[in-house]
Amino acid sequence: MNTKGEANRSVRATRRRLCGALVQLLAEKPVRQITVRELTRLARVSRGTFYFHYRDIYELLDHLEEEQIAQLNRFMDALLPRLGSGADEIPPAVLALFEYLDENDAICAALLGPHGDPAFVVRLQRVIAARCMGYLAPGGSTAQQRYLTAFAVRGCFGAIEQWLQQGKPESTARMAQITWQGIRAVERLIAAPQPPEE
């Protein structure tokens, strides 16, 4: 392997250690209470190494959150074509989402849990709602469709958060099934003729 390849691998390994340490600390306390000193000690890197990669802990957190948003968008790319299809079978993307949550439960629980950044959760919800509305109502949405989409998105987040916080008592397949049933129910309501507004 060439020197550049080794350097890139070393950079990725260092960043993984820093992200892992941040996830561990977020399980215990909010980001504003985390110091660079304790983060670098846990990650087993020097403070200089940390500052070589990140300006501060918030930039590291932003990096971690951006990776999760990119992953979520990949799941949405696979899932959205299934919306409106009328199929009751669970799309592979929903099962893949729960398998991802299961395999990455520490990071997901940290970011979605009590010490995570509430603004990040709101941002995730907005990304999902906007993409769903753009797909379900490409010509523009009604107030009812927007409220039902918000209801579905927040419901999915609530189910995921509860599942993670309780230690994942249900299988990934069962959670995918429950979630898809909820999505389909709301999808039917969104597609149904709407009564006139009073």
PDB file of C-alpha atoms in Angstrom:
ATOM      1  CA  MET A   1       0.000   0.000   0.000  1.00  0.00           C
ATOM      2  CA  ASN A   2       1.285   3.484  -0.760  1.00  0.00           C
ATOM      3  CA  THR A   3       1.950   6.161   1.841  1.00  0.00           C
ATOM      4  CA  LYS A   4      -1.107   8.191   0.851  1.00  0.00           C
ATOM      5  CA  GLY A   5      -3.360   5.154   1.296  1.00  0.00           C
ATOM      6  CA  GLU A   6      -1.872   4.464   4.731  1.00  0.00           C
ATOM      7  CA  ALA A   7      -2.363   8.113   5.707  1.00  0.00           C
ATOM      8  CA  ASN A   8      -6.010   8.026   4.567  1.00  0.00           C
ATOM      9  CA  ARG A   9      -6.609   4.836   6.538  1.00  0.00           C
ATOM     10  CA  SER A  10      -4.973   6.411   9.591  1.00  0.00           C
ATOM     11  CA  VAL A  11      -7.150   9.534   9.270  1.00  0.00           C
ATOM     12  CA  ARG A  12     -10.306   7.405   9.001  1.00  0.00           C
ATOM     13  CA  ALA A  13      -9.269   5.324  12.023  1.00  0.00           C
ATOM     14  CA  THR A  14      -8.578   8.450  14.092  1.00  0.00           C
ATOM     15  CA  ARG A  15     -11.913   9.986  13.137  1.00  0.00           C
ATOM     16  CA  ARG A  16     -13.710   6.729  13.975  1.00  0.00           C
ATOM     17  CA  ARG A  17     -12.087   6.698  17.425  1.00  0.00           C
ATOM     18  CA  LEU A  18     -13.067  10.322  18.032  1.00  0.00           C
ATOM     19  CA  CYS A  19     -16.644   9.664  16.889  1.00  0.00           C
ATOM     20  CA  GLY A  20     -16.828   6.550  19.051  1.00  0.00           C
ATOM     21  CA  ALA A  21     -15.609   8.465  22.086  1.00  0.00           C
ATOM     22  CA  LEU A  22     -18.157  11.219  21.470  1.00  0.00           C
ATOM     23  CA  VAL A  23     -20.947   8.646  21.212  1.00  0.00           C
ATOM     24  CA  GLN A  24     -19.879   7.100  24.528  1.00  0.00           C
ATOM     25  CA  LEU A  25     -19.842  10.483  26.234  1.00  0.00           C
ATOM     26  CA  LEU A  26     -23.201  11.544  24.730  1.00  0.00           C
ATOM     27  CA  ALA A  27     -24.739   8.485  26.363  1.00  0.00           C
ATOM     28  CA  GLU A  28     -23.772  10.016  29.725  1.00  0.00           C
ATOM     29  CA  LYS A  29     -24.185  13.779  29.276  1.00  0.00           C
ATOM     30  CA  PRO A  30     -25.051  16.572  26.846  1.00  0.00           C
ATOM     31  CA  VAL A  31     -22.445  17.811  24.369  1.00  0.00           C
ATOM     32  CA  ARG A  32     -22.055  21.159  26.165  1.00  0.00           C
ATOM     33  CA  GLN A  33     -20.637  19.282  29.178  1.00  0.00           C
ATOM     34  CA  ILE A  34     -18.078  17.307  27.177  1.00  0.00           C
ATOM     35  CA  THR A  35     -14.511  18.589  27.175  1.00  0.00           C
ATOM     36  CA  VAL A  36     -11.847  18.026  24.539  1.00  0.00           C
ATOM     37  CA  ARG A  37      -9.589  16.674  27.287  1.00  0.00           C
ATOM     38  CA  GLU A  38     -11.955  13.845  28.284  1.00  0.00           C
ATOM     39  CA  LEU A  39     -12.864  13.122  24.663  1.00  0.00           C
ATOM     40  CA  THR A  40      -9.231  12.763  23.574  1.00  0.00           C
ATOM     41  CA  ARG A  41      -8.354  10.696  26.642  1.00  0.00           C
ATOM     42  CA  LEU A  42     -11.201   8.285  25.853  1.00  0.00           C
ATOM     43  CA  ALA A  43     -10.284   8.175  22.140  1.00  0.00           C
ATOM     44  CA  ARG A  44      -6.580   7.724  23.008  1.00  0.00           C
ATOM     45  CA  VAL A  45      -5.441  10.581  20.771  1.00  0.00           C
ATOM     46  CA  SER A  46      -3.639  13.829  21.580  1.00  0.00           C
ATOM     47  CA  ARG A  47      -5.396  17.167  21.777  1.00  0.00           C
ATOM     48  CA  GLY A  48      -3.262  18.298  18.823  1.00  0.00           C
ATOM     49  CA  THR A  49      -4.578  15.382  16.770  1.00  0.00           C
ATOM     50  CA  PHE A  50      -8.150  16.339  17.672  1.00  0.00           C
ATOM     51  CA  TYR A  51      -7.596  19.959  16.613  1.00  0.00           C
ATOM     52  CA  PHE A  52      -5.945  18.798  13.387  1.00  0.00           C
ATOM     53  CA  HIS A  53      -9.271  17.183  12.422  1.00  0.00           C
ATOM     54  CA  TYR A  54     -11.900  19.366  14.109  1.00  0.00           C
ATOM     55  CA  ARG A  55     -12.213  22.962  15.264  1.00  0.00           C
ATOM     56  CA  ASP A  56     -14.191  21.920  18.371  1.00  0.00           C
ATOM     57  CA  ILE A  57     -16.509  19.244  19.709  1.00  0.00           C
ATOM     58  CA  TYR A  58     -19.483  20.796  17.933  1.00  0.00           C
ATOM     59  CA  GLU A  59     -17.791  20.366  14.567  1.00  0.00           C
ATOM     60  CA  LEU A  60     -17.190  16.696  15.407  1.00  0.00           C
ATOM     61  CA  LEU A  61     -20.865  16.364  16.364  1.00  0.00           C
ATOM     62  CA  ASP A  62     -21.881  18.041  13.085  1.00  0.00           C
ATOM     63  CA  HIS A  63     -19.708  15.536  11.191  1.00  0.00           C
ATOM     64  CA  LEU A  64     -21.382  12.650  13.011  1.00  0.00           C
ATOM     65  CA  GLU A  65     -24.858  14.054  12.351  1.00  0.00           C
ATOM     66  CA  GLU A  66     -24.143  14.679   8.646  1.00  0.00           C
ATOM     67  CA  GLU A  67     -23.092  11.040   8.237  1.00  0.00           C
ATOM     68  CA  GLN A  68     -26.420   9.931   9.724  1.00  0.00           C
ATOM     69  CA  ILE A  69     -28.417  12.278   7.478  1.00  0.00           C
ATOM     70  CA  ALA A  70     -26.579  10.920   4.423  1.00  0.00           C
ATOM     71  CA  GLN A  71     -27.380   7.367   5.512  1.00  0.00           C
ATOM     72  CA  LEU A  72     -31.029   8.269   6.091  1.00  0.00           C
ATOM     73  CA  ASN A  73     -31.233   9.796   2.616  1.00  0.00           C
ATOM     74  CA  ARG A  74     -29.942   6.520   1.140  1.00  0.00           C
ATOM     75  CA  PHE A  75     -32.744   4.644   2.925  1.00  0.00           C
ATOM     76  CA  MET A  76     -35.264   7.233   1.702  1.00  0.00           C
ATOM     77  CA  ASP A  77     -34.016   6.826  -1.887  1.00  0.00           C
ATOM     78  CA  ALA A  78     -34.872   3.135  -1.688  1.00  0.00           C
ATOM     79  CA  LEU A  79     -38.127   3.556   0.240  1.00  0.00           C
ATOM     80  CA  LEU A  80     -39.894   6.432  -1.520  1.00  0.00           C
ATOM     81  CA  PRO A  81     -40.664   4.559  -4.760  1.00  0.00           C
ATOM     82  CA  ARG A  82     -42.659   2.073  -2.642  1.00  0.00           C
ATOM     83  CA  LEU A  83     -44.956   4.782  -1.272  1.00  0.00           C
ATOM     84  CA  GLY A  84     -48.215   4.933  -3.169  1.00  0.00           C
ATOM     85  CA  SER A  85     -47.682   1.446  -4.578  1.00  0.00           C
ATOM     86  CA  GLY A  86     -50.415  -0.058  -2.403  1.00  0.00           C
ATOM     87  CA  ALA A  87     -48.107  -2.939  -1.468  1.00  0.00           C
ATOM     88  CA  ASP A  88     -48.499  -4.217   2.078  1.00  0.00           C
ATOM     89  CA  GLU A  89     -45.300  -6.258   2.027  1.00  0.00           C
ATOM     90  CA  ILE A  90     -42.486  -4.655   3.966  1.00  0.00           C
ATOM     91  CA  PRO A  91     -40.039  -2.872   1.650  1.00  0.00           C
ATOM     92  CA  PRO A  92     -36.445  -4.069   2.017  1.00  0.00           C
ATOM     93  CA  ALA A  93     -35.422  -0.458   2.813  1.00  0.00           C
ATOM     94  CA  VAL A  94     -37.523  -0.446   6.013  1.00  0.00           C
ATOM     95  CA  LEU A  95     -35.953  -3.701   7.185  1.00  0.00           C
ATOM     96  CA  ALA A  96     -32.507  -2.371   6.193  1.00  0.00           C
ATOM     97  CA  LEU A  97     -33.195   0.759   8.268  1.00  0.00           C
ATOM     98  CA  PHE A  98     -33.881  -1.292  11.392  1.00  0.00           C
ATOM     99  CA  GLU A  99     -30.882  -3.534  10.728  1.00  0.00           C
ATOM    100  CA  TYR A 100     -28.764  -0.359  10.471  1.00  0.00           C
ATOM    101  CA  LEU A 101     -30.257   0.957  13.734  1.00  0.00           C
ATOM    102  CA  ASP A 102     -29.530  -2.399  15.371  1.00  0.00           C
ATOM    103  CA  GLU A 103     -25.929  -2.523  14.174  1.00  0.00           C
ATOM    104  CA  ASN A 104     -25.338   1.147  15.052  1.00  0.00           C
ATOM    105  CA  ASP A 105     -27.493   1.303  18.172  1.00  0.00           C
ATOM    106  CA  ALA A 106     -24.933   3.196  20.267  1.00  0.00           C
ATOM    107  CA  ILE A 107     -24.649   6.112  17.854  1.00  0.00           C
ATOM    108  CA  CYS A 108     -28.389   6.181  17.120  1.00  0.00           C
ATOM    109  CA  ALA A 109     -29.332   6.046  20.803  1.00  0.00           C
ATOM    110  CA  ALA A 110     -26.810   8.802  21.580  1.00  0.00           C
ATOM    111  CA  LEU A 111     -28.030  11.131  18.836  1.00  0.00           C
ATOM    112  CA  LEU A 112     -31.736  10.453  19.384  1.00  0.00           C
ATOM    113  CA  GLY A 113     -31.572  10.031  23.156  1.00  0.00           C
ATOM    114  CA  PRO A 114     -31.908  12.490  26.025  1.00  0.00           C
ATOM    115  CA  HIS A 115     -28.397  13.941  25.578  1.00  0.00           C
ATOM    116  CA  GLY A 116     -28.566  14.239  21.807  1.00  0.00           C
ATOM    117  CA  ASP A 117     -29.062  17.489  19.947  1.00  0.00           C
ATOM    118  CA  PRO A 118     -32.826  18.230  19.705  1.00  0.00           C
ATOM    119  CA  ALA A 119     -32.168  20.423  16.649  1.00  0.00           C
ATOM    120  CA  PHE A 120     -30.684  17.383  14.872  1.00  0.00           C
ATOM    121  CA  VAL A 121     -33.833  15.336  15.496  1.00  0.00           C
ATOM    122  CA  VAL A 122     -36.001  18.181  14.176  1.00  0.00           C
ATOM    123  CA  ARG A 123     -33.742  18.434  11.127  1.00  0.00           C
ATOM    124  CA  LEU A 124     -34.028  14.714  10.437  1.00  0.00           C
ATOM    125  CA  GLN A 125     -37.798  14.911  10.744  1.00  0.00           C
ATOM    126  CA  ARG A 126     -37.950  17.851   8.334  1.00  0.00           C
ATOM    127  CA  VAL A 127     -35.795  16.047   5.777  1.00  0.00           C
ATOM    128  CA  ILE A 128     -38.063  13.000   5.902  1.00  0.00           C
ATOM    129  CA  ALA A 129     -41.307  15.001   5.843  1.00  0.00           C
ATOM    130  CA  ALA A 130     -40.168  17.145   2.907  1.00  0.00           C
ATOM    131  CA  ARG A 131     -39.052  14.137   0.888  1.00  0.00           C
ATOM    132  CA  CYS A 132     -42.259  12.222   1.624  1.00  0.00           C
ATOM    133  CA  MET A 133     -44.472  15.189   0.747  1.00  0.00           C
ATOM    134  CA  GLY A 134     -42.517  15.815  -2.413  1.00  0.00           C
ATOM    135  CA  TYR A 135     -43.198  12.239  -3.429  1.00  0.00           C
ATOM    136  CA  LEU A 136     -46.799  11.822  -2.213  1.00  0.00           C
ATOM    137  CA  ALA A 137     -48.006  15.269  -3.298  1.00  0.00           C
ATOM    138  CA  PRO A 138     -45.616  16.519  -6.001  1.00  0.00           C
ATOM    139  CA  GLY A 139     -48.038  19.222  -7.113  1.00  0.00           C
ATOM    140  CA  GLY A 140     -48.311  20.739  -3.653  1.00  0.00           C
ATOM    141  CA  SER A 141     -49.758  19.461  -0.417  1.00  0.00           C
ATOM    142  CA  THR A 142     -52.844  20.284   1.598  1.00  0.00           C
ATOM    143  CA  ALA A 143     -52.819  21.152   5.283  1.00  0.00           C
ATOM    144  CA  GLN A 144     -54.249  17.708   6.104  1.00  0.00           C
ATOM    145  CA  GLN A 145     -51.506  15.951   4.149  1.00  0.00           C
ATOM    146  CA  ARG A 146     -48.817  17.985   5.906  1.00  0.00           C
ATOM    147  CA  TYR A 147     -50.271  17.242   9.354  1.00  0.00           C
ATOM    148  CA  LEU A 148     -50.625  13.542   8.616  1.00  0.00           C
ATOM    149  CA  THR A 149     -47.064  13.371   7.297  1.00  0.00           C
ATOM    150  CA  ALA A 150     -45.766  15.142  10.415  1.00  0.00           C
ATOM    151  CA  PHE A 151     -47.789  12.691  12.529  1.00  0.00           C
ATOM    152  CA  ALA A 152     -46.271   9.702  10.711  1.00  0.00           C
ATOM    153  CA  VAL A 153     -42.698  11.013  10.847  1.00  0.00           C
ATOM    154  CA  ARG A 154     -42.826  11.853  14.547  1.00  0.00           C
ATOM    155  CA  GLY A 155     -44.550   8.546  15.260  1.00  0.00           C
ATOM    156  CA  CYS A 156     -41.764   6.637  13.505  1.00  0.00           C
ATOM    157  CA  PHE A 157     -39.147   8.547  15.486  1.00  0.00           C
ATOM    158  CA  GLY A 158     -41.006   7.866  18.724  1.00  0.00           C
ATOM    159  CA  ALA A 159     -41.172   4.145  17.976  1.00  0.00           C
ATOM    160  CA  ILE A 160     -37.471   4.013  17.072  1.00  0.00           C
ATOM    161  CA  GLU A 161     -36.455   5.963  20.166  1.00  0.00           C
ATOM    162  CA  GLN A 162     -38.541   3.766  22.462  1.00  0.00           C
ATOM    163  CA  TRP A 163     -37.186   0.601  20.843  1.00  0.00           C
ATOM    164  CA  LEU A 164     -33.584   1.761  21.272  1.00  0.00           C
ATOM    165  CA  GLN A 165     -34.074   3.056  24.837  1.00  0.00           C
ATOM    166  CA  GLN A 166     -35.727  -0.211  25.927  1.00  0.00           C
ATOM    167  CA  GLY A 167     -32.810  -2.260  24.652  1.00  0.00           C
ATOM    168  CA  LYS A 168     -34.415  -3.416  21.365  1.00  0.00           C
ATOM    169  CA  PRO A 169     -36.804  -6.051  22.803  1.00  0.00           C
ATOM    170  CA  GLU A 170     -38.451  -6.673  19.405  1.00  0.00           C
ATOM    171  CA  SER A 171     -36.607  -8.067  16.408  1.00  0.00           C
ATOM    172  CA  THR A 172     -35.647  -5.812  13.524  1.00  0.00           C
ATOM    173  CA  ALA A 173     -38.166  -7.669  11.338  1.00  0.00           C
ATOM    174  CA  ARG A 174     -40.987  -7.043  13.839  1.00  0.00           C
ATOM    175  CA  MET A 175     -40.116  -3.348  14.138  1.00  0.00           C
ATOM    176  CA  ALA A 176     -40.004  -3.027  10.343  1.00  0.00           C
ATOM    177  CA  GLN A 177     -43.452  -4.641  10.188  1.00  0.00           C
ATOM    178  CA  ILE A 178     -44.931  -2.338  12.862  1.00  0.00           C
ATOM    179  CA  THR A 179     -43.430   0.742  11.231  1.00  0.00           C
ATOM    180  CA  TRP A 180     -44.590  -0.186   7.730  1.00  0.00           C
ATOM    181  CA  GLN A 181     -48.139  -0.809   9.036  1.00  0.00           C
ATOM    182  CA  GLY A 182     -48.145   2.687  10.543  1.00  0.00           C
ATOM    183  CA  ILE A 183     -46.747   4.264   7.372  1.00  0.00           C
ATOM    184  CA  ARG A 184     -49.314   2.480   5.205  1.00  0.00           C
ATOM    185  CA  ALA A 185     -52.188   3.573   7.482  1.00  0.00           C
ATOM    186  CA  VAL A 186     -51.161   7.219   7.232  1.00  0.00           C
ATOM    187  CA  GLU A 187     -50.479   6.862   3.519  1.00  0.00           C
ATOM    188  CA  ARG A 188     -54.078   5.686   3.005  1.00  0.00           C
ATOM    189  CA  LEU A 189     -55.373   8.684   4.958  1.00  0.00           C
ATOM    190  CA  ILE A 190     -53.236  11.076   2.906  1.00  0.00           C
ATOM    191  CA  ALA A 191     -54.562   9.576  -0.347  1.00  0.00           C
ATOM    192  CA  ALA A 192     -58.220   9.530   0.806  1.00  0.00           C
ATOM    193  CA  PRO A 193     -60.608  12.230  -0.392  1.00  0.00           C
ATOM    194  CA  GLN A 194     -60.604  15.075   2.072  1.00  0.00           C
ATOM    195  CA  PRO A 195     -63.755  16.548   3.570  1.00  0.00           C
ATOM    196  CA  PRO A 196     -64.333  20.242   2.895  1.00  0.00           C
ATOM    197  CA  GLU A 197     -62.831  22.561   5.491  1.00  0.00           C
ATOM    198  CA  GLU A 198     -65.278  24.125   7.916  1.00  0.00           C
TER     199      GLU A 198
END
